[in-house]
Amino acid sequence: MKVLLAAPRGFCAGVNMAIQSLDLALRHLGAPIYVYHEIVHNRCVVEDFQEKGAIFVDSLEDVPVGATLLFSAHGISPEVRQGAEQRQLFAIDATCPLVTKVHLEAIRFAREGYTILLIGHEGHDEVIGTMGEAPEAILLIESPRDVDEIQLDDDAKLAYLTQTTLSVDDANRIIERIKERFPQVVGPPREDICYATQNRQEAVRNLAAEADVVLVLGSQNSSNSQRLKELAREHGKQAYLIDDAQDLQNDWFKADDRVLVTAGASAPESVVNECVVYLQQHFDAELEERTIRDEEVHFVLPRELRDIVKS
Ligand code: SF4
């Protein structure tokens, strides 16, 4: 067996920043630290922080008045921000700057009178947060068929935005359909699907042809991880999305398979290592790292934490 280890893989700059923020908050402010939604969509990361005293909530009512609340990497709507103020919470905003960029674009387009077609997945935390910036101006679009069903004049003033973690290919298909129906539509100045999502998809696109099986480390509720699994399957490969080595099943593999291993942007490197070790121990796998692009992106800590860490 040969393991092809894709790079870039795993934690992106936004996830690194969010995780570091929660870690520092726990160390400097002490447990419990409340977190609005999962800090990142990864079971292993969430369970690890629960053991250290983080409490994940889906409603502000579950946070005691005056407590510390951290907003996760996926961002929040203005309503949640205001609710936290009313509850006199000490809020730390660990929203990824690339998600904030999409929020700011939504605010600007709405202010300029556009109807915004937001391409994304219903119910995803990021989509809920972005739609909350201008609920009266945003329509959610999940497929080309949704474009056909839009009930607006053909010359409507329209803009499109996208969730940051979509499949590049699926998003392009929807954007093409929007442009066919509404040629006047305008898009964001720079595309919204983030560098980390694009790079991890590019690695699978480039390397899948060499593999018999593709393993994607990530949780089922991680959008960008799901897209990696789908992309591998679109290339005709047997592909599995797994949280860690405990999910591996020996009958997925033949002794001489080439196994491409990658990880979504919220999956820690430790679970990648566990999987590689498992394949080495059970199939005597050789390891080869394949880097298709270097990543040098870092985001600064939230302002509220910078002050605390300095003092
Ligand atoms: Fe930010 Fe992209 Fe990472 Fe999401 S996947 S946290 S948008 S860098």
PDB file of C-alpha atoms and ligand atoms in Angstrom:
ATOM      1  CA  MET A   1       0.000   0.000   0.000  1.00  0.00           C
ATOM      2  CA  LYS A   2       1.018   3.555  -0.626  1.00  0.00           C
ATOM      3  CA  VAL A   3      -0.384   6.566   1.244  1.00  0.00           C
ATOM      4  CA  LEU A   4      -0.391   9.828  -0.691  1.00  0.00           C
ATOM      5  CA  LEU A   5      -0.674  12.584   1.893  1.00  0.00           C
ATOM      6  CA  ALA A   6      -2.190  15.679   0.279  1.00  0.00           C
ATOM      7  CA  ALA A   7      -0.981  19.171   1.147  1.00  0.00           C
ATOM      8  CA  PRO A   8      -2.372  21.639   1.890  1.00  0.00           C
ATOM      9  CA  ARG A   9      -4.807  19.853   4.209  1.00  0.00           C
ATOM     10  CA  GLY A  10      -6.343  20.396   7.642  1.00  0.00           C
ATOM     11  CA  PHE A  11      -6.497  23.565   9.709  1.00  0.00           C
ATOM     12  CA  CYS A  12      -6.852  26.844   7.825  1.00  0.00           C
ATOM     13  CA  ALA A  13      -5.924  30.279   9.182  1.00  0.00           C
ATOM     14  CA  GLY A  14      -9.493  30.969  10.373  1.00  0.00           C
ATOM     15  CA  VAL A  15      -9.732  27.718  12.306  1.00  0.00           C
ATOM     16  CA  ASN A  16      -6.264  28.217  13.799  1.00  0.00           C
ATOM     17  CA  MET A  17      -7.251  31.690  14.991  1.00  0.00           C
ATOM     18  CA  ALA A  18     -10.575  30.497  16.469  1.00  0.00           C
ATOM     19  CA  ILE A  19      -8.968  27.571  18.296  1.00  0.00           C
ATOM     20  CA  GLN A  20      -6.134  29.716  19.618  1.00  0.00           C
ATOM     21  CA  SER A  21      -8.703  32.277  20.790  1.00  0.00           C
ATOM     22  CA  LEU A  22     -10.676  29.733  22.798  1.00  0.00           C
ATOM     23  CA  ASP A  23      -7.504  28.250  24.207  1.00  0.00           C
ATOM     24  CA  LEU A  24      -6.262  31.673  25.344  1.00  0.00           C
ATOM     25  CA  ALA A  25      -9.675  32.638  26.732  1.00  0.00           C
ATOM     26  CA  LEU A  26      -9.733  29.478  28.855  1.00  0.00           C
ATOM     27  CA  ARG A  27      -6.196  30.100  30.081  1.00  0.00           C
ATOM     28  CA  HIS A  28      -6.490  33.841  30.800  1.00  0.00           C
ATOM     29  CA  LEU A  29     -10.140  34.137  31.848  1.00  0.00           C
ATOM     30  CA  GLY A  30     -10.705  30.621  33.236  1.00  0.00           C
ATOM     31  CA  ALA A  31     -13.508  28.116  32.668  1.00  0.00           C
ATOM     32  CA  PRO A  32     -16.281  28.163  31.821  1.00  0.00           C
ATOM     33  CA  ILE A  33     -16.068  29.956  28.511  1.00  0.00           C
ATOM     34  CA  TYR A  34     -19.311  29.786  26.555  1.00  0.00           C
ATOM     35  CA  VAL A  35     -19.099  29.353  22.782  1.00  0.00           C
ATOM     36  CA  TYR A  36     -21.932  30.210  20.406  1.00  0.00           C
ATOM     37  CA  HIS A  37     -22.271  27.068  18.238  1.00  0.00           C
ATOM     38  CA  GLU A  38     -19.355  24.662  17.748  1.00  0.00           C
ATOM     39  CA  ILE A  39     -16.045  26.556  17.686  1.00  0.00           C
ATOM     40  CA  VAL A  40     -15.342  24.748  14.395  1.00  0.00           C
ATOM     41  CA  HIS A  41     -17.263  21.870  12.835  1.00  0.00           C
ATOM     42  CA  ASN A  42     -15.116  19.058  14.190  1.00  0.00           C
ATOM     43  CA  ARG A  43     -16.132  16.511  16.816  1.00  0.00           C
ATOM     44  CA  CYS A  44     -12.595  15.869  18.091  1.00  0.00           C
ATOM     45  CA  VAL A  45     -11.853  19.572  18.563  1.00  0.00           C
ATOM     46  CA  VAL A  46     -15.203  20.214  20.270  1.00  0.00           C
ATOM     47  CA  GLU A  47     -14.833  17.257  22.683  1.00  0.00           C
ATOM     48  CA  ASP A  48     -11.300  18.311  23.559  1.00  0.00           C
ATOM     49  CA  PHE A  49     -12.467  21.812  24.479  1.00  0.00           C
ATOM     50  CA  GLN A  50     -15.450  20.503  26.446  1.00  0.00           C
ATOM     51  CA  GLU A  51     -12.990  18.646  28.653  1.00  0.00           C
ATOM     52  CA  LYS A  52     -11.087  21.905  29.220  1.00  0.00           C
ATOM     53  CA  GLY A  53     -14.226  23.808  30.317  1.00  0.00           C
ATOM     54  CA  ALA A  54     -15.779  25.224  27.146  1.00  0.00           C
ATOM     55  CA  ILE A  55     -19.577  25.100  27.001  1.00  0.00           C
ATOM     56  CA  PHE A  56     -21.107  25.113  23.530  1.00  0.00           C
ATOM     57  CA  VAL A  57     -24.559  26.685  23.240  1.00  0.00           C
ATOM     58  CA  ASP A  58     -27.047  27.267  20.441  1.00  0.00           C
ATOM     59  CA  SER A  59     -29.021  29.946  22.268  1.00  0.00           C
ATOM     60  CA  LEU A  60     -28.015  33.059  24.201  1.00  0.00           C
ATOM     61  CA  GLU A  61     -30.536  32.063  26.877  1.00  0.00           C
ATOM     62  CA  ASP A  62     -28.184  29.244  27.840  1.00  0.00           C
ATOM     63  CA  VAL A  63     -25.447  31.755  28.745  1.00  0.00           C
ATOM     64  CA  PRO A  64     -25.616  33.273  32.245  1.00  0.00           C
ATOM     65  CA  VAL A  65     -25.799  37.083  32.389  1.00  0.00           C
ATOM     66  CA  GLY A  66     -22.298  38.591  32.562  1.00  0.00           C
ATOM     67  CA  ALA A  67     -20.476  35.447  31.352  1.00  0.00           C
ATOM     68  CA  THR A  68     -17.835  35.291  28.597  1.00  0.00           C
ATOM     69  CA  LEU A  69     -19.100  34.202  25.190  1.00  0.00           C
ATOM     70  CA  LEU A  70     -16.944  33.453  22.174  1.00  0.00           C
ATOM     71  CA  PHE A  71     -18.402  33.647  18.679  1.00  0.00           C
ATOM     72  CA  SER A  72     -17.173  30.793  16.483  1.00  0.00           C
ATOM     73  CA  ALA A  73     -15.266  30.988  13.181  1.00  0.00           C
ATOM     74  CA  HIS A  74     -18.521  30.773  11.171  1.00  0.00           C
ATOM     75  CA  GLY A  75     -19.761  34.174  12.301  1.00  0.00           C
ATOM     76  CA  ILE A  76     -23.062  35.383  13.733  1.00  0.00           C
ATOM     77  CA  SER A  77     -25.937  37.642  12.750  1.00  0.00           C
ATOM     78  CA  PRO A  78     -26.260  41.194  14.150  1.00  0.00           C
ATOM     79  CA  GLU A  79     -29.253  39.967  16.165  1.00  0.00           C
ATOM     80  CA  VAL A  80     -27.023  37.608  18.162  1.00  0.00           C
ATOM     81  CA  ARG A  81     -24.436  40.366  18.673  1.00  0.00           C
ATOM     82  CA  GLN A  82     -27.125  42.703  20.044  1.00  0.00           C
ATOM     83  CA  GLY A  83     -28.591  39.925  22.197  1.00  0.00           C
ATOM     84  CA  ALA A  84     -25.163  39.346  23.753  1.00  0.00           C
ATOM     85  CA  GLU A  85     -24.876  43.065  24.566  1.00  0.00           C
ATOM     86  CA  GLN A  86     -28.307  43.105  26.172  1.00  0.00           C
ATOM     87  CA  ARG A  87     -27.297  40.130  28.300  1.00  0.00           C
ATOM     88  CA  GLN A  88     -24.147  42.047  29.308  1.00  0.00           C
ATOM     89  CA  LEU A  89     -21.910  39.249  28.095  1.00  0.00           C
ATOM     90  CA  PHE A  90     -18.206  39.738  27.512  1.00  0.00           C
ATOM     91  CA  ALA A  91     -18.134  38.798  23.843  1.00  0.00           C
ATOM     92  CA  ILE A  92     -15.021  37.643  21.987  1.00  0.00           C
ATOM     93  CA  ASP A  93     -15.512  37.585  18.233  1.00  0.00           C
ATOM     94  CA  ALA A  94     -13.483  34.802  16.606  1.00  0.00           C
ATOM     95  CA  THR A  95     -15.320  35.059  13.270  1.00  0.00           C
ATOM     96  CA  CYS A  96     -12.947  34.273  10.396  1.00  0.00           C
ATOM     97  CA  PRO A  97     -12.062  37.533   8.583  1.00  0.00           C
ATOM     98  CA  LEU A  98     -12.979  35.848   5.286  1.00  0.00           C
ATOM     99  CA  VAL A  99     -16.507  35.271   6.594  1.00  0.00           C
ATOM    100  CA  THR A 100     -16.638  38.889   7.823  1.00  0.00           C
ATOM    101  CA  LYS A 101     -15.670  39.954   4.290  1.00  0.00           C
ATOM    102  CA  VAL A 102     -18.841  38.268   2.952  1.00  0.00           C
ATOM    103  CA  HIS A 103     -20.936  39.969   5.683  1.00  0.00           C
ATOM    104  CA  LEU A 104     -19.552  43.367   4.686  1.00  0.00           C
ATOM    105  CA  GLU A 105     -20.311  42.687   1.024  1.00  0.00           C
ATOM    106  CA  ALA A 106     -23.889  41.752   1.936  1.00  0.00           C
ATOM    107  CA  ILE A 107     -24.284  44.972   3.941  1.00  0.00           C
ATOM    108  CA  ARG A 108     -22.891  47.085   1.091  1.00  0.00           C
ATOM    109  CA  PHE A 109     -24.989  45.476  -1.650  1.00  0.00           C
ATOM    110  CA  ALA A 110     -28.145  45.744   0.478  1.00  0.00           C
ATOM    111  CA  ARG A 111     -27.426  49.414   1.215  1.00  0.00           C
ATOM    112  CA  GLU A 112     -27.032  50.067  -2.517  1.00  0.00           C
ATOM    113  CA  GLY A 113     -30.450  48.567  -3.235  1.00  0.00           C
ATOM    114  CA  TYR A 114     -29.430  45.176  -4.651  1.00  0.00           C
ATOM    115  CA  THR A 115     -31.301  41.959  -4.112  1.00  0.00           C
ATOM    116  CA  ILE A 116     -28.615  39.475  -3.088  1.00  0.00           C
ATOM    117  CA  LEU A 117     -28.549  35.860  -4.248  1.00  0.00           C
ATOM    118  CA  LEU A 118     -26.561  34.065  -1.554  1.00  0.00           C
ATOM    119  CA  ILE A 119     -25.273  30.731  -2.854  1.00  0.00           C
ATOM    120  CA  GLY A 120     -24.984  28.385   0.106  1.00  0.00           C
ATOM    121  CA  HIS A 121     -26.483  25.605   2.188  1.00  0.00           C
ATOM    122  CA  GLU A 122     -29.630  26.226   4.198  1.00  0.00           C
ATOM    123  CA  GLY A 123     -29.104  25.956   7.944  1.00  0.00           C
ATOM    124  CA  HIS A 124     -25.298  26.269   7.866  1.00  0.00           C
ATOM    125  CA  ASP A 125     -24.112  28.567  10.677  1.00  0.00           C
ATOM    126  CA  GLU A 126     -22.272  30.813   8.228  1.00  0.00           C
ATOM    127  CA  VAL A 127     -25.319  31.211   5.972  1.00  0.00           C
ATOM    128  CA  ILE A 128     -27.563  32.023   8.955  1.00  0.00           C
ATOM    129  CA  GLY A 129     -25.075  34.696  10.070  1.00  0.00           C
ATOM    130  CA  THR A 130     -24.710  36.258   6.608  1.00  0.00           C
ATOM    131  CA  MET A 131     -28.455  36.274   5.928  1.00  0.00           C
ATOM    132  CA  GLY A 132     -28.980  38.005   9.259  1.00  0.00           C
ATOM    133  CA  GLU A 133     -27.075  41.060   7.966  1.00  0.00           C
ATOM    134  CA  ALA A 134     -29.827  41.933   5.489  1.00  0.00           C
ATOM    135  CA  PRO A 135     -32.681  39.407   5.756  1.00  0.00           C
ATOM    136  CA  GLU A 136     -35.073  41.455   3.637  1.00  0.00           C
ATOM    137  CA  ALA A 137     -32.560  41.686   0.744  1.00  0.00           C
ATOM    138  CA  ILE A 138     -31.135  38.137   0.576  1.00  0.00           C
ATOM    139  CA  LEU A 139     -32.449  35.065  -1.241  1.00  0.00           C
ATOM    140  CA  LEU A 140     -30.753  31.731  -0.561  1.00  0.00           C
ATOM    141  CA  ILE A 141     -29.807  29.757  -3.677  1.00  0.00           C
ATOM    142  CA  GLU A 142     -28.780  26.119  -3.267  1.00  0.00           C
ATOM    143  CA  SER A 143     -28.937  24.802  -6.842  1.00  0.00           C
ATOM    144  CA  PRO A 144     -29.331  25.858 -10.493  1.00  0.00           C
ATOM    145  CA  ARG A 145     -33.009  24.908 -10.181  1.00  0.00           C
ATOM    146  CA  ASP A 146     -33.445  27.544  -7.435  1.00  0.00           C
ATOM    147  CA  VAL A 147     -32.226  30.113  -9.987  1.00  0.00           C
ATOM    148  CA  ASP A 148     -34.976  29.075 -12.401  1.00  0.00           C
ATOM    149  CA  GLU A 149     -37.563  29.541  -9.663  1.00  0.00           C
ATOM    150  CA  ILE A 150     -36.541  33.085  -8.646  1.00  0.00           C
ATOM    151  CA  GLN A 151     -39.560  35.356  -8.941  1.00  0.00           C
ATOM    152  CA  LEU A 152     -37.991  38.687  -9.855  1.00  0.00           C
ATOM    153  CA  ASP A 153     -38.144  40.895 -12.935  1.00  0.00           C
ATOM    154  CA  ASP A 154     -35.568  39.948 -15.566  1.00  0.00           C
ATOM    155  CA  ASP A 155     -33.931  43.382 -15.165  1.00  0.00           C
ATOM    156  CA  ALA A 156     -33.860  43.310 -11.340  1.00  0.00           C
ATOM    157  CA  LYS A 157     -30.868  44.916  -9.604  1.00  0.00           C
ATOM    158  CA  LEU A 158     -29.052  41.753  -8.509  1.00  0.00           C
ATOM    159  CA  ALA A 159     -25.792  40.731  -6.860  1.00  0.00           C
ATOM    160  CA  TYR A 160     -24.553  37.284  -5.872  1.00  0.00           C
ATOM    161  CA  LEU A 161     -22.383  36.175  -2.965  1.00  0.00           C
ATOM    162  CA  THR A 162     -21.320  32.698  -1.858  1.00  0.00           C
ATOM    163  CA  GLN A 163     -20.692  30.778   1.334  1.00  0.00           C
ATOM    164  CA  THR A 164     -16.925  30.430   1.843  1.00  0.00           C
ATOM    165  CA  THR A 165     -16.783  26.617   1.909  1.00  0.00           C
ATOM    166  CA  LEU A 166     -18.661  25.541  -1.216  1.00  0.00           C
ATOM    167  CA  SER A 167     -17.564  23.263  -4.007  1.00  0.00           C
ATOM    168  CA  VAL A 168     -15.883  25.582  -6.518  1.00  0.00           C
ATOM    169  CA  ASP A 169     -17.380  23.573  -9.400  1.00  0.00           C
ATOM    170  CA  ASP A 170     -20.948  23.563  -7.995  1.00  0.00           C
ATOM    171  CA  ALA A 171     -20.784  27.291  -7.217  1.00  0.00           C
ATOM    172  CA  ASN A 172     -19.559  28.031 -10.747  1.00  0.00           C
ATOM    173  CA  ARG A 173     -22.447  26.030 -12.234  1.00  0.00           C
ATOM    174  CA  ILE A 174     -24.935  28.086 -10.205  1.00  0.00           C
ATOM    175  CA  ILE A 175     -23.208  31.389 -11.034  1.00  0.00           C
ATOM    176  CA  GLU A 176     -23.308  30.492 -14.746  1.00  0.00           C
ATOM    177  CA  ARG A 177     -27.048  29.831 -14.487  1.00  0.00           C
ATOM    178  CA  ILE A 178     -27.564  33.164 -12.681  1.00  0.00           C
ATOM    179  CA  LYS A 179     -25.615  34.994 -15.401  1.00  0.00           C
ATOM    180  CA  GLU A 180     -27.617  33.295 -18.156  1.00  0.00           C
ATOM    181  CA  ARG A 181     -30.897  34.386 -16.628  1.00  0.00           C
ATOM    182  CA  PHE A 182     -29.755  37.767 -15.249  1.00  0.00           C
ATOM    183  CA  PRO A 183     -26.782  39.022 -17.342  1.00  0.00           C
ATOM    184  CA  GLN A 184     -26.775  42.285 -15.358  1.00  0.00           C
ATOM    185  CA  VAL A 185     -25.913  40.486 -12.080  1.00  0.00           C
ATOM    186  CA  VAL A 186     -22.804  41.701 -10.271  1.00  0.00           C
ATOM    187  CA  GLY A 187     -20.525  39.620  -8.062  1.00  0.00           C
ATOM    188  CA  PRO A 188     -18.155  40.326  -5.193  1.00  0.00           C
ATOM    189  CA  PRO A 189     -14.905  42.180  -6.038  1.00  0.00           C
ATOM    190  CA  ARG A 190     -12.962  39.058  -5.049  1.00  0.00           C
ATOM    191  CA  GLU A 191     -14.500  35.619  -4.929  1.00  0.00           C
ATOM    192  CA  ASP A 192     -15.944  34.478  -1.622  1.00  0.00           C
ATOM    193  CA  ILE A 193     -14.951  30.805  -1.608  1.00  0.00           C
ATOM    194  CA  CYS A 194     -11.904  31.030   0.591  1.00  0.00           C
ATOM    195  CA  TYR A 195      -8.305  30.143  -0.273  1.00  0.00           C
ATOM    196  CA  ALA A 196      -8.319  27.129   2.108  1.00  0.00           C
ATOM    197  CA  THR A 197     -11.433  25.595   0.571  1.00  0.00           C
ATOM    198  CA  GLN A 198     -10.045  26.123  -2.933  1.00  0.00           C
ATOM    199  CA  ASN A 199      -6.592  24.747  -2.152  1.00  0.00           C
ATOM    200  CA  ARG A 200      -7.893  21.577  -0.462  1.00  0.00           C
ATOM    201  CA  GLN A 201     -10.229  20.945  -3.401  1.00  0.00           C
ATOM    202  CA  GLU A 202      -7.431  21.602  -5.892  1.00  0.00           C
ATOM    203  CA  ALA A 203      -5.248  19.013  -4.140  1.00  0.00           C
ATOM    204  CA  VAL A 204      -7.966  16.346  -4.378  1.00  0.00           C
ATOM    205  CA  ARG A 205      -8.707  17.302  -7.994  1.00  0.00           C
ATOM    206  CA  ASN A 206      -5.012  16.960  -8.909  1.00  0.00           C
ATOM    207  CA  LEU A 207      -4.227  13.824  -6.941  1.00  0.00           C
ATOM    208  CA  ALA A 208      -7.407  11.708  -7.010  1.00  0.00           C
ATOM    209  CA  ALA A 209      -6.506  10.153 -10.375  1.00  0.00           C
ATOM    210  CA  GLU A 210      -3.495   8.458  -8.752  1.00  0.00           C
ATOM    211  CA  ALA A 211      -5.532   6.924  -5.919  1.00  0.00           C
ATOM    212  CA  ASP A 212      -7.784   3.895  -5.489  1.00  0.00           C
ATOM    213  CA  VAL A 213      -9.320   5.127  -2.239  1.00  0.00           C
ATOM    214  CA  VAL A 214      -9.644   8.655  -0.796  1.00  0.00           C
ATOM    215  CA  LEU A 215      -9.871   9.303   2.947  1.00  0.00           C
ATOM    216  CA  VAL A 216     -11.044  12.740   4.082  1.00  0.00           C
ATOM    217  CA  LEU A 217     -10.558  13.508   7.769  1.00  0.00           C
ATOM    218  CA  GLY A 218     -13.364  15.717   9.033  1.00  0.00           C
ATOM    219  CA  SER A 219     -16.780  15.668  10.663  1.00  0.00           C
ATOM    220  CA  GLN A 220     -20.067  15.045   8.881  1.00  0.00           C
ATOM    221  CA  ASN A 221     -21.269  18.599   9.605  1.00  0.00           C
ATOM    222  CA  SER A 222     -18.136  20.171   8.091  1.00  0.00           C
ATOM    223  CA  SER A 223     -19.170  21.691   4.779  1.00  0.00           C
ATOM    224  CA  ASN A 224     -15.697  21.925   3.228  1.00  0.00           C
ATOM    225  CA  SER A 225     -14.899  18.317   4.270  1.00  0.00           C
ATOM    226  CA  GLN A 226     -18.116  17.019   2.692  1.00  0.00           C
ATOM    227  CA  ARG A 227     -17.177  18.830  -0.532  1.00  0.00           C
ATOM    228  CA  LEU A 228     -13.787  17.045  -0.584  1.00  0.00           C
ATOM    229  CA  LYS A 229     -15.470  13.647  -0.290  1.00  0.00           C
ATOM    230  CA  GLU A 230     -17.952  14.539  -3.043  1.00  0.00           C
ATOM    231  CA  LEU A 231     -15.158  15.774  -5.296  1.00  0.00           C
ATOM    232  CA  ALA A 232     -13.265  12.493  -4.923  1.00  0.00           C
ATOM    233  CA  ARG A 233     -16.438  10.537  -5.728  1.00  0.00           C
ATOM    234  CA  GLU A 234     -17.048  12.731  -8.799  1.00  0.00           C
ATOM    235  CA  HIS A 235     -13.625  11.489  -9.940  1.00  0.00           C
ATOM    236  CA  GLY A 236     -14.936   7.936  -9.641  1.00  0.00           C
ATOM    237  CA  LYS A 237     -13.068   7.121  -6.447  1.00  0.00           C
ATOM    238  CA  GLN A 238     -14.201   5.248  -3.392  1.00  0.00           C
ATOM    239  CA  ALA A 239     -14.132   8.044  -0.777  1.00  0.00           C
ATOM    240  CA  TYR A 240     -14.869   8.185   2.951  1.00  0.00           C
ATOM    241  CA  LEU A 241     -15.315  11.107   5.354  1.00  0.00           C
ATOM    242  CA  ILE A 242     -14.192  10.020   8.812  1.00  0.00           C
ATOM    243  CA  ASP A 243     -13.564  11.695  12.175  1.00  0.00           C
ATOM    244  CA  ASP A 244     -10.562   9.603  13.139  1.00  0.00           C
ATOM    245  CA  ALA A 245      -8.798   6.239  12.764  1.00  0.00           C
ATOM    246  CA  GLN A 246     -11.499   4.471  14.807  1.00  0.00           C
ATOM    247  CA  ASP A 247     -13.848   4.905  11.834  1.00  0.00           C
ATOM    248  CA  LEU A 248     -11.530   3.009   9.467  1.00  0.00           C
ATOM    249  CA  GLN A 249     -12.650  -0.418   8.205  1.00  0.00           C
ATOM    250  CA  ASN A 250     -10.108  -2.863   6.820  1.00  0.00           C
ATOM    251  CA  ASP A 251     -12.442  -4.092   4.085  1.00  0.00           C
ATOM    252  CA  TRP A 252     -12.319  -0.637   2.450  1.00  0.00           C
ATOM    253  CA  PHE A 253      -8.760  -1.424   1.286  1.00  0.00           C
ATOM    254  CA  LYS A 254      -6.777  -3.916  -0.761  1.00  0.00           C
ATOM    255  CA  ALA A 255      -3.173  -4.633   0.172  1.00  0.00           C
ATOM    256  CA  ASP A 256      -1.691  -2.824  -2.839  1.00  0.00           C
ATOM    257  CA  ASP A 257      -4.064   0.191  -2.893  1.00  0.00           C
ATOM    258  CA  ARG A 258      -2.899   3.770  -3.265  1.00  0.00           C
ATOM    259  CA  VAL A 259      -4.745   5.761  -0.609  1.00  0.00           C
ATOM    260  CA  LEU A 260      -5.047   9.546  -0.854  1.00  0.00           C
ATOM    261  CA  VAL A 261      -5.370  11.081   2.616  1.00  0.00           C
ATOM    262  CA  THR A 262      -6.518  14.667   3.131  1.00  0.00           C
ATOM    263  CA  ALA A 263      -8.342  16.653   5.808  1.00  0.00           C
ATOM    264  CA  GLY A 264     -10.958  19.386   5.852  1.00  0.00           C
ATOM    265  CA  ALA A 265     -10.118  22.830   7.206  1.00  0.00           C
ATOM    266  CA  SER A 266     -11.414  22.010  10.702  1.00  0.00           C
ATOM    267  CA  ALA A 267      -9.709  18.621  11.182  1.00  0.00           C
ATOM    268  CA  PRO A 268      -6.610  18.484  13.419  1.00  0.00           C
ATOM    269  CA  GLU A 269      -3.355  16.997  12.154  1.00  0.00           C
ATOM    270  CA  SER A 270      -3.384  14.480  15.042  1.00  0.00           C
ATOM    271  CA  VAL A 271      -6.266  12.532  13.444  1.00  0.00           C
ATOM    272  CA  VAL A 272      -4.445  12.513  10.092  1.00  0.00           C
ATOM    273  CA  ASN A 273      -1.372  11.066  11.810  1.00  0.00           C
ATOM    274  CA  GLU A 274      -3.476   8.394  13.555  1.00  0.00           C
ATOM    275  CA  CYS A 275      -4.873   7.280  10.197  1.00  0.00           C
ATOM    276  CA  VAL A 276      -1.468   7.120   8.558  1.00  0.00           C
ATOM    277  CA  VAL A 277      -0.108   5.080  11.468  1.00  0.00           C
ATOM    278  CA  TYR A 278      -3.108   2.729  11.236  1.00  0.00           C
ATOM    279  CA  LEU A 279      -2.486   2.118   7.522  1.00  0.00           C
ATOM    280  CA  GLN A 280       1.235   1.602   8.182  1.00  0.00           C
ATOM    281  CA  GLN A 281       0.528  -0.899  10.956  1.00  0.00           C
ATOM    282  CA  HIS A 282      -2.237  -2.847   9.186  1.00  0.00           C
ATOM    283  CA  PHE A 283      -1.113  -2.624   5.549  1.00  0.00           C
ATOM    284  CA  ASP A 284       2.588  -1.830   5.792  1.00  0.00           C
ATOM    285  CA  ALA A 285       1.873   1.378   3.904  1.00  0.00           C
ATOM    286  CA  GLU A 286       4.629   3.581   2.509  1.00  0.00           C
ATOM    287  CA  LEU A 287       4.118   7.322   2.957  1.00  0.00           C
ATOM    288  CA  GLU A 288       4.603  10.010   0.346  1.00  0.00           C
ATOM    289  CA  GLU A 289       3.623  13.663   0.952  1.00  0.00           C
ATOM    290  CA  ARG A 290       2.377  15.506  -2.145  1.00  0.00           C
ATOM    291  CA  THR A 291       2.284  19.297  -1.863  1.00  0.00           C
ATOM    292  CA  ILE A 292       0.451  21.102  -4.631  1.00  0.00           C
ATOM    293  CA  ARG A 293       0.697  24.593  -3.107  1.00  0.00           C
ATOM    294  CA  ASP A 294       2.234  26.326  -0.079  1.00  0.00           C
ATOM    295  CA  GLU A 295      -0.030  28.215   2.318  1.00  0.00           C
ATOM    296  CA  GLU A 296       1.244  31.154   4.353  1.00  0.00           C
ATOM    297  CA  VAL A 297      -1.942  32.733   5.694  1.00  0.00           C
ATOM    298  CA  HIS A 298      -2.323  33.890   9.312  1.00  0.00           C
ATOM    299  CA  PHE A 299      -5.021  35.924  11.035  1.00  0.00           C
ATOM    300  CA  VAL A 300      -4.550  38.077  14.130  1.00  0.00           C
ATOM    301  CA  LEU A 301      -6.390  37.301  17.366  1.00  0.00           C
ATOM    302  CA  PRO A 302      -9.707  39.048  18.088  1.00  0.00           C
ATOM    303  CA  ARG A 303      -9.204  42.575  19.488  1.00  0.00           C
ATOM    304  CA  GLU A 304     -10.860  41.683  22.839  1.00  0.00           C
ATOM    305  CA  LEU A 305      -8.258  38.955  23.419  1.00  0.00           C
ATOM    306  CA  ARG A 306      -5.244  40.936  22.267  1.00  0.00           C
ATOM    307  CA  ASP A 307      -5.872  43.407  25.113  1.00  0.00           C
ATOM    308  CA  ILE A 308      -6.214  40.630  27.695  1.00  0.00           C
ATOM    309  CA  VAL A 309      -3.162  38.684  26.547  1.00  0.00           C
ATOM    310  CA  LYS A 310      -1.054  41.888  26.584  1.00  0.00           C
ATOM    311  CA  SER A 311      -2.103  42.976  30.103  1.00  0.00           C
TER     312      SER A 311
HETATM  313 FE1  SF4 B   1     -12.019  31.075   7.141  1.00  0.00          FE
HETATM  314 FE2  SF4 B   1     -11.993  29.533   4.950  1.00  0.00          FE
HETATM  315 FE3  SF4 B   1     -11.143  28.584   7.235  1.00  0.00          FE
HETATM  316 FE4  SF4 B   1     -13.766  29.060   6.896  1.00  0.00          FE
HETATM  317  S1  SF4 B   1     -12.513  27.532   5.830  1.00  0.00           S
HETATM  318  S2  SF4 B   1     -12.534  29.540   8.710  1.00  0.00           S
HETATM  319  S3  SF4 B   1     -13.638  30.910   5.624  1.00  0.00           S
HETATM  320  S4  SF4 B   1     -10.188  30.304   6.094  1.00  0.00           S
END
